[in-house]
Amino acid sequence: MFYVFLLIVLVSVFTTVKYKRPSLLGIPILALVLFIFIQIAMVPLGFFETVKFIFSLR
């Protein structure tokens, strides 16, 4: 999974330099947020219970 994110970052940086659009640097951040959301959704508990559990860990 690390290599997928590395590839997304590299492609994003390359296209940002090529097309001079800094907004393309947000793509890796969105990919990471989407990955976290999918991982939380895969837990058999409800979504909000899972989020509460994650933030209650110490």
mmCIF file of C-alpha atoms in Angstrom:
data_model
loop_
_atom_site.group_PDB
_atom_site.id
_atom_site.type_symbol
_atom_site.label_atom_id
_atom_site.label_comp_id
_atom_site.label_asym_id
_atom_site.label_seq_id
_atom_site.Cartn_x
_atom_site.Cartn_y
_atom_site.Cartn_z
ATOM 1 C CA MET A 1 0.000 0.000 0.000
ATOM 2 C CA PHE A 2 2.950 2.294 0.685
ATOM 3 C CA TYR A 3 4.044 2.039 -2.941
ATOM 4 C CA VAL A 4 0.583 3.016 -4.167
ATOM 5 C CA PHE A 5 0.676 6.213 -2.115
ATOM 6 C CA LEU A 6 4.245 6.872 -3.234
ATOM 7 C CA LEU A 7 3.153 6.495 -6.848
ATOM 8 C CA ILE A 8 0.196 8.842 -6.285
ATOM 9 C CA VAL A 9 2.505 11.447 -4.734
ATOM 10 C CA LEU A 10 5.080 11.185 -7.507
ATOM 11 C CA VAL A 11 2.475 11.452 -10.266
ATOM 12 C CA SER A 12 0.850 14.375 -8.481
ATOM 13 C CA VAL A 13 4.145 16.245 -8.107
ATOM 14 C CA PHE A 14 5.066 15.557 -11.737
ATOM 15 C CA THR A 15 1.724 16.797 -13.061
ATOM 16 C CA THR A 16 1.869 19.835 -10.757
ATOM 17 C CA VAL A 17 5.245 20.828 -12.179
ATOM 18 C CA LYS A 18 4.208 20.062 -15.756
ATOM 19 C CA TYR A 19 0.861 21.894 -15.737
ATOM 20 C CA LYS A 20 1.768 24.503 -13.056
ATOM 21 C CA ARG A 21 -1.383 23.824 -11.035
ATOM 22 C CA PRO A 22 -0.633 23.624 -7.296
ATOM 23 C CA SER A 23 -4.149 22.387 -6.598
ATOM 24 C CA LEU A 24 -3.057 18.962 -7.863
ATOM 25 C CA LEU A 25 -0.983 18.546 -4.702
ATOM 26 C CA GLY A 26 -4.233 17.930 -2.810
ATOM 27 C CA ILE A 27 -4.736 14.592 -4.563
ATOM 28 C CA PRO A 28 -2.423 12.605 -2.223
ATOM 29 C CA ILE A 29 -4.192 14.082 0.804
ATOM 30 C CA LEU A 30 -7.588 13.123 -0.604
ATOM 31 C CA ALA A 31 -6.293 9.619 -1.367
ATOM 32 C CA LEU A 32 -5.120 9.216 2.216
ATOM 33 C CA VAL A 33 -8.449 10.432 3.630
ATOM 34 C CA LEU A 34 -10.302 8.051 1.301
ATOM 35 C CA PHE A 35 -8.073 5.168 2.418
ATOM 36 C CA ILE A 36 -8.752 5.908 6.097
ATOM 37 C CA PHE A 37 -12.495 6.150 5.434
ATOM 38 C CA ILE A 38 -12.492 2.786 3.631
ATOM 39 C CA GLN A 39 -10.527 1.140 6.443
ATOM 40 C CA ILE A 40 -12.994 2.450 9.035
ATOM 41 C CA ALA A 41 -15.927 1.279 6.916
ATOM 42 C CA MET A 42 -14.480 -2.262 6.825
ATOM 43 C CA VAL A 43 -14.848 -2.638 10.625
ATOM 44 C CA PRO A 44 -17.963 -4.673 11.465
ATOM 45 C CA LEU A 45 -19.192 -2.106 14.022
ATOM 46 C CA GLY A 46 -21.161 0.966 13.065
ATOM 47 C CA PHE A 47 -19.218 3.881 11.622
ATOM 48 C CA PHE A 48 -19.653 6.285 14.537
ATOM 49 C CA GLU A 49 -18.967 3.572 17.130
ATOM 50 C CA THR A 50 -15.735 2.778 15.325
ATOM 51 C CA VAL A 51 -14.706 6.433 15.234
ATOM 52 C CA LYS A 52 -15.479 6.792 18.958
ATOM 53 C CA PHE A 53 -13.408 3.676 19.660
ATOM 54 C CA ILE A 54 -10.446 4.954 17.642
ATOM 55 C CA PHE A 55 -10.414 8.308 19.424
ATOM 56 C CA SER A 56 -10.869 6.728 22.856
ATOM 57 C CA LEU A 57 -7.648 4.697 22.545
ATOM 58 C CA ARG A 58 -4.717 5.920 24.590
#
